[in-house]
Coordinates of C-alpha atoms in Angstrom, one line a residue:
Chain G
M1 CA -20.1 45.9 74.4
S2 CA -21.0 43.8 71.5
N3 CA -18.3 41.8 69.9
K4 CA -19.0 43.4 66.5
R5 CA -16.0 43.4 64.2
I6 CA -14.7 46.7 62.7
D7 CA -15.2 45.4 59.2
Q8 CA -18.9 44.7 59.7
N9 CA -21.7 47.0 58.5
G10 CA -24.1 48.7 60.9
P11 CA -27.8 47.8 60.6
I12 CA -28.7 50.9 58.6
A13 CA -25.9 50.4 56.1
L14 CA -26.9 46.7 55.8
A15 CA -30.5 47.5 55.2
F16 CA -29.5 50.1 52.6
H17 CA -27.4 47.6 50.7
V18 CA -30.1 45.0 50.8
L19 CA -32.7 47.4 49.4
L20 CA -30.3 48.6 46.7
T21 CA -29.5 45.1 45.6
V22 CA -33.2 44.2 45.5
F23 CA -34.0 47.3 43.6
I24 CA -31.3 46.5 41.0
L25 CA -32.2 42.8 40.6
A26 CA -36.1 43.0 40.9
P27 CA -36.7 44.1 37.2
L28 CA -34.4 41.3 35.9
V29 CA -36.2 38.8 38.1
V30 CA -39.6 40.0 36.8
V31 CA -38.4 39.7 33.2
V32 CA -37.1 36.2 33.7
V33 CA -40.1 35.0 35.5
A34 CA -42.5 36.5 33.0
S35 CA -40.7 34.9 30.1
F36 CA -41.9 31.5 31.3
S37 CA -45.6 32.6 31.0
D38 CA -48.0 30.6 28.8
K39 CA -50.3 33.6 28.2
D40 CA -50.3 35.7 25.1
F41 CA -49.4 38.8 27.1
I42 CA -46.8 39.8 29.6
S43 CA -48.3 38.8 32.9
M44 CA -47.1 38.7 36.5
P45 CA -47.6 36.6 38.5
F46 CA -48.5 33.9 36.0
D47 CA -50.5 30.8 36.6
G48 CA -49.2 28.5 33.9
A49 CA -45.5 27.8 33.0
S50 CA -44.3 27.0 29.5
L51 CA -41.3 27.4 27.2
R52 CA -43.5 28.6 24.3
W53 CA -42.0 32.1 24.2
Y54 CA -38.6 30.5 23.8
R55 CA -39.8 28.4 20.9
E56 CA -41.4 31.6 19.6
I57 CA -37.9 33.2 19.3
L58 CA -37.0 30.6 16.7
D59 CA -40.2 31.6 14.7
A60 CA -39.1 35.2 14.7
P61 CA -36.3 35.4 12.1
E62 CA -36.2 39.2 12.3
L63 CA -35.1 39.0 15.9
I64 CA -32.4 36.4 15.1
S65 CA -31.1 38.4 12.2
A66 CA -31.2 41.6 14.4
F67 CA -29.2 39.8 17.0
W68 CA -26.5 38.8 14.5
L69 CA -26.5 42.3 13.1
S70 CA -26.0 43.7 16.6
I71 CA -23.1 41.3 17.2
R72 CA -21.4 42.2 13.9
L73 CA -22.0 45.9 14.5
A74 CA -20.7 45.8 18.1
F75 CA -17.7 43.8 17.0
A76 CA -16.8 46.1 14.1
S77 CA -17.4 49.4 16.0
A78 CA -15.5 48.3 19.1
T79 CA -12.6 47.2 16.9
L80 CA -12.7 50.5 14.9
A81 CA -12.8 52.4 18.2
A82 CA -9.7 50.6 19.5
V83 CA -7.9 51.3 16.2
V84 CA -8.6 55.0 16.7
A85 CA -8.0 55.1 20.4
V86 CA -4.6 53.5 20.6
P87 CA -2.7 56.1 18.5
A88 CA -4.8 58.9 19.9
A89 CA -4.0 57.8 23.5
L90 CA -0.3 57.5 22.7
A91 CA -0.3 61.0 21.1
I92 CA -2.2 62.6 24.0
A93 CA -0.3 60.9 26.8
R94 CA 3.2 61.4 25.4
H95 CA 3.3 64.5 23.3
R96 CA 2.5 68.2 23.9
F97 CA 1.2 69.5 20.6
V98 CA -1.0 72.3 19.5
G99 CA -4.7 71.3 19.7
R100 CA -3.9 68.4 22.1
D101 CA -6.7 69.4 24.4
A102 CA -9.1 70.0 21.5
V103 CA -8.4 66.5 20.1
M104 CA -9.0 65.0 23.5
A105 CA -12.2 67.0 24.0
F106 CA -13.4 66.1 20.5
L107 CA -12.9 62.4 21.0
M108 CA -14.6 62.4 24.4
S109 CA -17.5 64.6 23.3
P110 CA -19.8 61.8 22.1
M111 CA -20.2 60.9 25.8
M112 CA -21.5 64.4 26.6
I113 CA -23.8 64.9 23.7
P114 CA -27.3 63.4 24.1
H115 CA -27.8 60.4 21.9
V116 CA -31.1 61.7 20.8
V117 CA -29.4 64.7 19.3
L118 CA -26.8 62.5 17.6
G119 CA -29.6 60.3 16.3
V120 CA -31.5 63.2 14.6
A121 CA -28.2 64.6 13.2
F122 CA -27.1 61.3 11.7
L123 CA -30.6 60.6 10.3
R124 CA -30.3 63.8 8.3
F125 CA -26.6 63.3 7.5
F126 CA -27.2 59.8 6.2
S127 CA -30.0 60.8 3.9
I128 CA -27.9 63.7 2.5
M129 CA -25.0 61.4 1.9
G130 CA -27.1 58.6 0.6
W131 CA -25.9 56.3 3.3
T132 CA -29.3 55.4 4.7
G133 CA -29.4 51.6 5.4
S134 CA -25.7 51.2 5.0
F135 CA -24.1 48.8 7.6
F136 CA -20.8 50.5 7.1
A137 CA -22.3 53.9 8.1
M138 CA -23.8 52.3 11.2
V139 CA -20.4 51.0 12.2
L140 CA -19.0 54.5 11.8
V141 CA -21.5 56.2 14.1
H142 CA -21.4 53.4 16.7
A143 CA -17.6 53.6 16.7
L144 CA -18.0 57.4 17.2
I145 CA -20.2 57.0 20.3
V146 CA -18.2 54.2 21.9
V147 CA -14.7 55.7 21.3
P148 CA -14.6 57.6 24.6
F149 CA -14.7 54.3 26.5
S150 CA -11.9 52.9 24.5
L151 CA -9.9 56.1 24.8
R152 CA -10.3 56.4 28.5
L153 CA -9.1 52.8 29.3
T154 CA -6.3 52.9 26.7
L155 CA -5.1 56.3 28.0
A156 CA -5.0 55.0 31.6
A157 CA -2.8 52.1 30.4
V158 CA -0.4 54.3 28.5
I159 CA -0.1 56.9 31.2
G160 CA 0.8 54.2 33.8
L161 CA 3.6 53.0 31.5
E162 CA 7.3 53.9 31.7
R163 CA 9.0 54.5 28.4
D164 CA 12.0 52.6 29.5
A165 CA 10.9 49.2 28.2
E166 CA 10.2 50.7 24.8
N167 CA 13.5 52.6 24.8
A168 CA 15.4 49.4 25.9
A169 CA 13.8 47.6 23.0
R170 CA 14.9 50.3 20.6
S171 CA 18.4 50.3 21.9
L172 CA 18.5 46.5 21.5
G173 CA 17.8 46.9 17.8
A174 CA 14.0 47.1 17.4
S175 CA 12.7 49.7 15.0
R176 CA 10.0 52.1 16.2
F177 CA 7.3 49.8 14.7
V178 CA 8.7 46.5 16.1
A179 CA 9.1 48.1 19.5
F180 CA 5.4 49.1 19.3
R181 CA 4.2 45.7 18.2
R182 CA 6.4 43.5 20.4
I183 CA 6.7 45.6 23.6
L184 CA 4.3 48.6 23.8
L185 CA 1.1 46.9 22.5
P186 CA 1.4 43.8 24.7
L187 CA 2.0 46.1 27.7
I188 CA -1.1 48.2 27.1
M189 CA -3.2 45.2 26.0
P190 CA -5.2 45.0 29.2
G191 CA -6.4 48.6 28.7
V192 CA -7.1 48.1 25.0
A193 CA -9.0 44.9 25.6
G194 CA -11.0 46.3 28.5
G195 CA -11.9 49.3 26.3
W196 CA -12.9 46.9 23.5
V197 CA -15.2 45.0 25.8
L198 CA -16.9 48.1 27.1
C199 CA -17.3 49.4 23.6
F200 CA -18.8 46.1 22.5
I201 CA -21.3 46.3 25.3
Q202 CA -22.1 50.0 24.7
S203 CA -22.7 49.4 21.0
F204 CA -24.7 46.2 21.5
D205 CA -26.9 48.1 24.0
E206 CA -27.3 51.4 22.2
V207 CA -31.0 52.2 21.3
T208 CA -31.6 55.9 21.6
M209 CA -29.5 57.0 18.7
T210 CA -29.7 53.8 16.6
I211 CA -33.5 53.9 16.5
F212 CA -33.2 57.0 14.3
V213 CA -30.8 55.6 11.8
A214 CA -32.0 52.0 11.7
T215 CA -33.8 50.9 8.6
P216 CA -35.6 47.6 8.0
G217 CA -32.4 46.2 6.6
T218 CA -30.3 47.5 9.5
T219 CA -32.3 46.9 12.6
T220 CA -30.3 46.0 15.8
L221 CA -31.7 43.8 18.5
P222 CA -32.5 46.6 21.0
V223 CA -34.3 48.5 18.2
A224 CA -36.2 45.3 17.1
L225 CA -37.2 44.6 20.7
Y226 CA -38.4 48.2 21.1
H227 CA -40.5 48.0 17.9
R228 CA -41.9 44.6 18.9
I229 CA -42.9 45.8 22.4
A230 CA -44.5 48.9 20.9
F231 CA -46.7 47.0 18.5
L232 CA -47.2 43.5 19.9
S233 CA -46.5 43.3 23.6
D234 CA -46.2 39.5 23.6
P235 CA -43.8 37.9 26.0
V236 CA -41.2 37.2 23.3
T237 CA -39.4 40.3 24.4
T238 CA -39.0 38.8 27.9
S239 CA -37.7 35.5 26.6
V240 CA -35.2 37.3 24.4
S241 CA -34.1 39.4 27.3
T242 CA -33.7 36.3 29.5
V243 CA -31.5 34.7 26.8
M244 CA -29.4 37.9 26.8
I245 CA -29.1 38.0 30.5
V246 CA -28.0 34.4 30.7
G247 CA -25.6 34.9 27.7
T248 CA -24.1 38.0 29.4
V249 CA -23.6 36.2 32.7
V250 CA -22.0 33.2 31.0
F251 CA -19.8 35.6 29.0
M252 CA -18.7 37.6 32.0
F253 CA -18.0 34.4 34.0
A254 CA -15.9 33.0 31.2
L255 CA -14.0 36.3 30.9
D256 CA -13.3 36.4 34.6
R257 CA -12.1 32.8 34.5
I258 CA -9.9 33.4 31.5
V259 CA -8.4 36.8 32.0
G260 CA -9.9 38.3 35.1
L261 CA -12.6 40.9 35.1
D262 CA -10.5 43.4 37.1
K263 CA -7.9 43.3 34.3
V264 CA -10.5 43.9 31.6
L265 CA -12.7 46.5 33.2
I266 CA -10.2 48.5 35.2
G267 CA -7.2 47.8 33.1
K268 CA -5.4 46.4 36.2
K269 CA -2.2 44.4 35.5
Chain A
M1 CA 37.2 48.6 23.0
S2 CA 35.5 51.5 21.5
T3 CA 36.5 55.1 22.2
M4 CA 33.8 57.6 22.5
S5 CA 33.8 61.4 22.5
L6 CA 31.2 64.1 23.0
R7 CA 32.0 67.4 21.3
G8 CA 30.3 70.6 22.4
L9 CA 27.2 68.6 23.3
S10 CA 24.2 70.8 24.3
K11 CA 20.6 70.3 25.0
S12 CA 18.1 72.9 25.9
F13 CA 14.4 72.5 26.8
G14 CA 12.8 75.8 26.2
N15 CA 14.8 78.3 28.3
V16 CA 16.4 75.6 30.3
Q17 CA 19.9 74.7 29.3
A18 CA 20.1 71.1 30.5
V19 CA 23.5 70.2 29.0
N20 CA 25.8 73.1 28.1
N21 CA 28.6 72.7 25.6
L22 CA 29.9 69.4 27.0
D23 CA 33.3 68.0 25.9
L24 CA 34.3 64.5 27.0
N25 CA 36.6 61.8 25.7
V26 CA 36.1 58.2 26.9
E27 CA 38.9 55.8 26.3
G28 CA 38.3 52.3 24.9
G29 CA 37.5 49.9 27.8
E30 CA 37.3 52.7 30.3
F31 CA 34.7 52.9 33.0
L32 CA 33.6 56.5 33.3
S33 CA 30.9 57.9 35.7
L34 CA 28.8 61.0 35.2
L35 CA 28.2 62.0 38.8
G36 CA 26.1 64.8 40.0
P37 CA 22.9 65.9 41.8
S38 CA 19.6 65.6 40.1
G39 CA 19.1 68.2 37.4
C40 CA 22.8 68.4 36.6
G41 CA 22.3 67.2 33.1
K42 CA 23.8 63.7 33.5
T43 CA 20.7 61.7 32.5
T44 CA 20.1 64.1 29.5
T45 CA 23.6 63.5 28.4
L46 CA 23.1 59.7 28.5
Q47 CA 19.9 60.0 26.6
M48 CA 21.6 61.8 23.8
V49 CA 24.4 59.2 23.8
A50 CA 21.8 56.4 23.6
G51 CA 19.9 58.3 20.9
F52 CA 16.6 58.9 22.7
L53 CA 17.0 62.6 22.6
P54 CA 18.4 64.7 19.7
P55 CA 21.0 67.3 20.9
T56 CA 20.4 71.0 20.3
A57 CA 24.1 71.3 19.2
G58 CA 27.3 69.2 19.3
K59 CA 28.3 65.7 18.3
V60 CA 28.5 62.2 19.6
L61 CA 31.3 60.1 18.1
V62 CA 32.0 56.4 18.6
E63 CA 35.4 55.3 17.2
G64 CA 35.5 58.5 15.3
E65 CA 32.1 57.8 13.6
D66 CA 29.5 60.6 14.0
I67 CA 26.4 59.0 15.4
T68 CA 24.7 62.2 16.7
Y69 CA 21.5 61.6 14.7
V70 CA 21.6 57.9 14.2
V71 CA 18.5 56.1 15.5
P72 CA 18.9 54.2 18.8
E73 CA 18.5 50.7 17.1
K74 CA 21.5 51.3 14.9
R75 CA 23.9 52.5 17.6
D76 CA 25.0 49.1 19.0
M77 CA 24.8 50.4 22.5
G78 CA 23.5 48.6 25.6
I79 CA 21.6 50.5 28.2
V80 CA 20.5 49.4 31.6
F81 CA 17.8 51.5 33.3
Q82 CA 17.1 52.1 36.9
S83 CA 13.7 50.4 36.4
Y84 CA 15.5 47.5 34.6
A85 CA 12.9 47.9 31.9
L86 CA 12.5 44.1 31.5
F87 CA 9.7 43.0 29.1
P88 CA 7.2 41.6 31.6
H89 CA 5.4 39.5 29.0
M90 CA 8.5 37.6 27.9
T91 CA 10.5 34.9 29.7
I92 CA 14.1 35.6 30.9
A93 CA 15.5 33.8 27.9
Q94 CA 13.3 35.8 25.5
N95 CA 14.3 39.0 27.3
V96 CA 18.0 38.2 27.0
G97 CA 17.6 37.0 23.4
F98 CA 15.6 40.0 22.2
G99 CA 18.5 42.0 20.9
L100 CA 19.9 38.9 19.1
E101 CA 16.5 38.2 17.6
M102 CA 16.5 41.8 16.3
R103 CA 19.8 41.0 14.7
K104 CA 18.2 38.0 13.0
M105 CA 20.5 35.6 14.7
K106 CA 19.8 31.9 14.0
R107 CA 18.4 29.7 16.8
P108 CA 21.3 27.5 17.9
Q109 CA 23.7 30.4 18.0
L110 CA 21.2 32.7 19.7
Q111 CA 20.6 30.0 22.4
E112 CA 24.3 29.8 22.9
R113 CA 24.7 33.5 23.4
V114 CA 21.8 33.7 25.8
D115 CA 23.2 30.9 27.9
E116 CA 26.6 32.6 27.9
A117 CA 25.1 36.0 28.9
L118 CA 23.1 34.4 31.7
S119 CA 26.0 32.5 33.0
M120 CA 28.1 35.7 33.1
V121 CA 25.6 37.2 35.5
R122 CA 25.2 33.8 37.3
L123 CA 21.5 33.3 36.4
S124 CA 21.7 30.0 34.5
G125 CA 18.6 27.9 35.1
L126 CA 16.1 30.8 35.3
E127 CA 15.5 30.9 31.5
D128 CA 11.9 30.0 31.6
R129 CA 10.8 32.3 34.5
Y130 CA 9.1 35.6 34.0
P131 CA 10.5 38.9 35.3
S132 CA 7.7 39.1 38.0
Q133 CA 9.0 35.8 39.5
L134 CA 12.5 37.2 40.1
S135 CA 13.9 39.3 43.0
G136 CA 15.1 42.8 42.4
G137 CA 18.7 41.8 42.3
Q138 CA 18.0 39.0 39.8
R139 CA 16.0 41.4 37.6
Q140 CA 19.0 43.7 37.6
R141 CA 21.2 40.9 36.4
V142 CA 18.8 40.0 33.7
A143 CA 18.9 43.6 32.5
I144 CA 22.7 43.4 32.4
A145 CA 22.7 40.0 30.6
R146 CA 20.2 41.4 28.1
V147 CA 22.7 44.1 27.0
L148 CA 25.8 42.0 27.3
A149 CA 24.2 39.4 24.9
I150 CA 24.4 41.8 22.0
R151 CA 28.1 42.6 22.8
P152 CA 27.5 46.4 22.5
R153 CA 30.2 48.8 21.6
V154 CA 29.4 51.0 24.6
L155 CA 27.6 50.0 27.8
L156 CA 25.4 52.7 29.3
L157 CA 24.2 52.4 32.9
D158 CA 21.4 54.8 34.1
E159 CA 21.4 54.7 37.9
P160 CA 21.1 50.9 37.6
M161 CA 21.8 50.2 41.3
S162 CA 19.4 52.7 42.9
N163 CA 16.6 50.2 43.5
L164 CA 18.7 47.6 45.3
D165 CA 19.2 47.5 49.1
A166 CA 22.5 48.7 50.4
K167 CA 24.2 45.4 50.9
L168 CA 23.2 44.0 47.5
R169 CA 24.3 47.3 45.9
G170 CA 27.8 46.9 47.3
D171 CA 28.1 43.4 46.0
M172 CA 26.8 44.4 42.6
H173 CA 29.4 47.2 42.4
V174 CA 32.3 44.8 42.8
E175 CA 30.7 42.2 40.5
L176 CA 29.8 44.6 37.7
R177 CA 33.2 46.2 37.9
A178 CA 35.0 42.9 37.6
L179 CA 32.7 41.9 34.7
Q180 CA 33.3 45.2 32.9
R181 CA 37.1 44.8 33.3
R182 CA 37.0 41.2 32.0
L183 CA 35.0 42.1 28.9
G184 CA 36.9 45.3 28.4
I185 CA 33.7 47.1 27.5
T186 CA 33.6 50.9 27.3
T187 CA 31.1 52.0 30.0
I188 CA 29.4 55.2 31.0
L189 CA 27.6 55.2 34.4
V190 CA 25.2 57.9 35.4
T191 CA 24.7 58.1 39.1
H192 CA 24.1 60.5 42.0
D193 CA 25.7 58.0 44.4
Q194 CA 29.3 59.1 45.0
V195 CA 30.3 55.8 46.6
E196 CA 29.1 53.9 43.6
A197 CA 31.0 56.3 41.2
M198 CA 34.2 56.0 43.3
T199 CA 34.2 52.2 43.7
M200 CA 33.5 51.4 40.1
S201 CA 35.1 54.1 37.9
D202 CA 38.4 54.6 36.2
R203 CA 37.5 58.3 35.9
I204 CA 34.6 60.4 37.3
A205 CA 33.1 63.5 35.6
V206 CA 31.4 65.5 38.3
M207 CA 28.6 67.5 36.7
T208 CA 26.7 70.6 37.7
G209 CA 24.5 73.0 35.7
G210 CA 24.9 71.0 32.5
K211 CA 28.7 71.2 32.6
I212 CA 31.6 69.1 33.8
A213 CA 33.0 70.7 37.0
E214 CA 35.7 68.2 37.6
L215 CA 37.2 65.3 35.7
G216 CA 39.7 62.8 36.9
T217 CA 40.4 59.6 38.7
P218 CA 38.3 59.0 41.9
Q219 CA 41.3 59.9 44.0
Q220 CA 42.0 63.0 42.1
V221 CA 38.5 64.4 42.2
Y222 CA 38.2 63.6 45.9
D223 CA 41.6 64.6 47.2
K224 CA 42.6 67.4 44.9
P225 CA 39.5 68.8 43.2
V226 CA 39.9 72.0 41.3
S227 CA 36.4 73.3 41.8
E228 CA 34.6 74.3 45.0
F229 CA 31.6 72.4 43.7
A230 CA 33.4 69.0 43.8
Y231 CA 34.7 69.8 47.3
R232 CA 31.2 70.4 48.5
F233 CA 29.5 67.6 46.5
L234 CA 31.9 64.8 47.3
G235 CA 32.2 63.6 50.8
Q236 CA 32.3 66.2 53.6
T237 CA 34.4 69.3 53.8
N238 CA 35.3 72.2 56.1
E239 CA 35.3 75.6 54.5
I240 CA 37.4 78.3 56.1
N241 CA 37.1 82.0 55.1
G242 CA 40.2 84.2 55.3
E243 CA 42.3 86.7 53.5
I244 CA 45.6 86.4 51.7
S245 CA 48.7 87.7 53.3
V246 CA 52.0 87.5 51.5
S247 CA 55.0 87.8 53.9
D248 CA 58.2 89.8 53.1
A249 CA 60.0 86.5 52.5
G250 CA 57.5 85.8 49.7
S251 CA 55.6 82.9 51.4
T252 CA 51.8 83.0 51.2
A253 CA 49.5 82.5 54.2
V254 CA 45.9 82.9 54.8
R255 CA 44.9 85.0 57.8
V256 CA 41.8 83.9 59.7
G257 CA 41.1 86.0 62.7
S258 CA 44.3 85.8 64.8
A259 CA 45.5 82.6 63.2
S260 CA 47.7 82.4 60.1
I261 CA 47.6 79.3 57.9
P262 CA 50.5 78.8 55.4
V263 CA 49.3 77.7 52.0
E264 CA 50.9 77.1 48.6
A265 CA 51.3 80.3 46.5
S266 CA 48.1 81.9 45.3
E267 CA 47.4 84.3 42.6
A268 CA 44.9 86.2 44.7
P269 CA 46.0 89.7 45.6
Q270 CA 47.3 90.8 49.1
G271 CA 44.3 91.1 51.4
G272 CA 41.9 89.4 49.0
A273 CA 39.2 87.1 50.4
I274 CA 39.9 83.4 50.0
K275 CA 38.3 80.1 50.9
L276 CA 40.2 77.2 52.2
F277 CA 38.9 73.6 52.1
V278 CA 39.9 70.7 54.2
R279 CA 38.4 67.2 54.6
P280 CA 37.4 66.2 58.2
E281 CA 39.7 63.1 58.0
R282 CA 42.7 65.3 57.2
L283 CA 42.3 67.1 60.5
R284 CA 43.7 65.6 63.8
I285 CA 42.9 66.3 67.4
C286 CA 46.0 67.0 69.4
P287 CA 46.8 68.4 72.8
A288 CA 45.8 72.1 73.1
D289 CA 49.3 73.3 74.1
N290 CA 51.5 74.5 71.2
S291 CA 48.8 73.6 68.6
K292 CA 48.2 75.8 65.5
V293 CA 44.6 76.1 66.2
K294 CA 42.5 75.5 69.4
G295 CA 38.8 74.8 69.8
K296 CA 36.1 73.5 72.0
I297 CA 34.2 70.3 71.1
T298 CA 30.5 71.1 70.8
T299 CA 29.2 67.7 69.6
R300 CA 30.7 64.3 69.4
L301 CA 29.0 61.7 67.1
F302 CA 29.7 58.0 67.0
L303 CA 29.2 56.3 63.6
G304 CA 30.7 52.9 64.3
G305 CA 33.8 53.0 62.1
V306 CA 34.6 56.7 62.8
W307 CA 34.0 59.4 65.4
F308 CA 32.9 62.9 64.3
Y309 CA 33.9 65.9 66.5
D310 CA 32.3 69.2 65.7
I311 CA 34.6 71.9 67.1
D312 CA 34.1 75.6 67.5
S313 CA 37.7 76.8 66.7
D314 CA 39.7 80.0 66.3
I315 CA 39.2 79.6 62.5
G316 CA 35.5 78.8 62.5
H317 CA 33.4 75.8 62.9
L318 CA 35.3 72.6 62.0
R319 CA 34.4 68.9 61.7
V320 CA 37.1 66.4 62.5
S321 CA 36.8 62.7 61.9
A322 CA 38.9 60.1 63.5
P323 CA 38.9 56.3 63.1
N324 CA 37.4 54.4 65.9
L325 CA 40.4 52.7 67.5
G326 CA 38.6 51.7 70.7
A327 CA 38.0 54.9 72.6
A328 CA 37.1 58.5 71.9
Q329 CA 40.0 60.9 72.0
A330 CA 38.1 63.7 73.7
D331 CA 34.8 64.6 75.3
E332 CA 32.2 67.2 74.5
G333 CA 33.1 70.5 76.1
E334 CA 36.8 69.8 76.1
T335 CA 39.2 72.3 74.6
V336 CA 41.6 70.6 72.1
G337 CA 44.2 71.5 69.5
I338 CA 43.7 70.8 65.8
D339 CA 46.5 69.9 63.5
W340 CA 47.0 68.9 59.9
N341 CA 49.7 68.2 57.4
P342 CA 51.0 70.9 55.1
G343 CA 49.1 70.8 51.8
D344 CA 45.8 69.5 53.3
M345 CA 44.3 72.9 53.4
Q346 CA 43.5 73.6 49.8
V347 CA 42.3 76.5 47.7
A348 CA 39.7 75.8 45.0
T349 CA 38.2 77.7 42.1
P350 CA 35.0 79.4 43.2
E351 CA 31.7 78.3 41.7
V352 CA 30.4 80.6 39.0
A353 CA 26.8 81.2 38.6
N354 CA 25.4 79.3 35.7
G355 CA 24.5 81.4 32.7

């Protein structure tokens, strides 16, 4: 008998996990390594290291402005989605009303509908409404496609919550609104915040639909990168990607340190 | 010392009549319990009193003032929940001060009232802790302090002791009762725990099917209940089926098989079926000779403080309880006599089907 512990993986499971991890990480490693190339094209393996493609980012103002646009767009649409999701989650979780299932299905539907279809539809819709190139319209459609994420996490937080605390607050003299702001909202905050973070990431990352509605004035970073790689194929895309990978890791690390990732992503208390 | 009355209070959910035309007067300073099994309508009643549920019909009056449709925050009531419902993101002091803050009380006075409420429940010194740092018993005390701080007109307790372990619960009963007496605050307790209701209450309303089946002091509802329901729900009871027989001399008795049990006069007709109730502790084991009723002990149970004897007797299956005074009075399989005092065998009003 070997003295293998019961919580250890067998050799097959271990091999599977290693392969899976390698498979997930390999493309990221390739991108990071390629970004340090000194050639004019994306090359692997490279034979000369340089930081020229990082300097190059600074000479590409369209990428920098696309980055800020993406940040603003993600911020605004995640916030708008949260503003929609909180009352919707409260209504769906706590009341039985006509059309409840329909409202729920409608708010969740953007997750089911292919983004390509949404992209084509909104391209047409924007031009009819004269909204083409409007940042505000971009916020609306991004909020629409990210709202299911916000709704799911907020709903989980509301369903797990007893009404007693809110009732106790009412009985102690708090109006409906004060009880919401002082008691209910803080209690569901982990869910709302987790939903917001997911929405932010989804919006920032969205390219399939955005590519249809983006105009030269409203180009997001993923769309800008897509265009650049389609026309130029220089390693700037890899250096930008590396900056984003590092930025995300730092952001996630900070989030975990400050509030705990479990709390944000699973809505755990 | 606020009086409260419920007049014809009713609540239905779809086809289900949760509370059915309930009338109840609570005296100022009285401790009244709504006692009943789950689904009897006691919690629904409390929710209507607190203002969380609008009644289908009827009124809630406090000191004669109709508050039936007043929002909860304007009722000046304090409610303690089974879950305690503390605000987890606030400190103990903030929890206790919440009601005062809502009343726009100024800092120094608020501080004073919070200290006072916390000292009443013997929790001084824990002001800056959070609820998650306290034990179950301490959380319970915070919940009580939080409502006492606002000096409510009526105190509502919704199964507040159910989450405590047995020993702590017993201590809390005594302590809360003493506090309630000292403050003279009108209190309604909702519970399914009859020991809790009996130890704490001035009066108990035993509820079933959305109605009050029995109302009286703990001793009244236990010793001389009017309804069969209260007999069965409170404590243990023996039920004996027999028929009325009125003798020529005019005295009434109940015939069970060959035995005849004298009872107080009954309105039931000669030969009519009747049920008699008797508590196990009102029955005594005696020598079999010359006893009214004989029986054979089938099972003997030892519970520490008392013995239970299950006896197959002439008048049906009976349970007799006797205090443990050092030794058992009889063994299993022995034939014994059973005796009781006149008046301990009682007649009750049959349960009517709810409709």
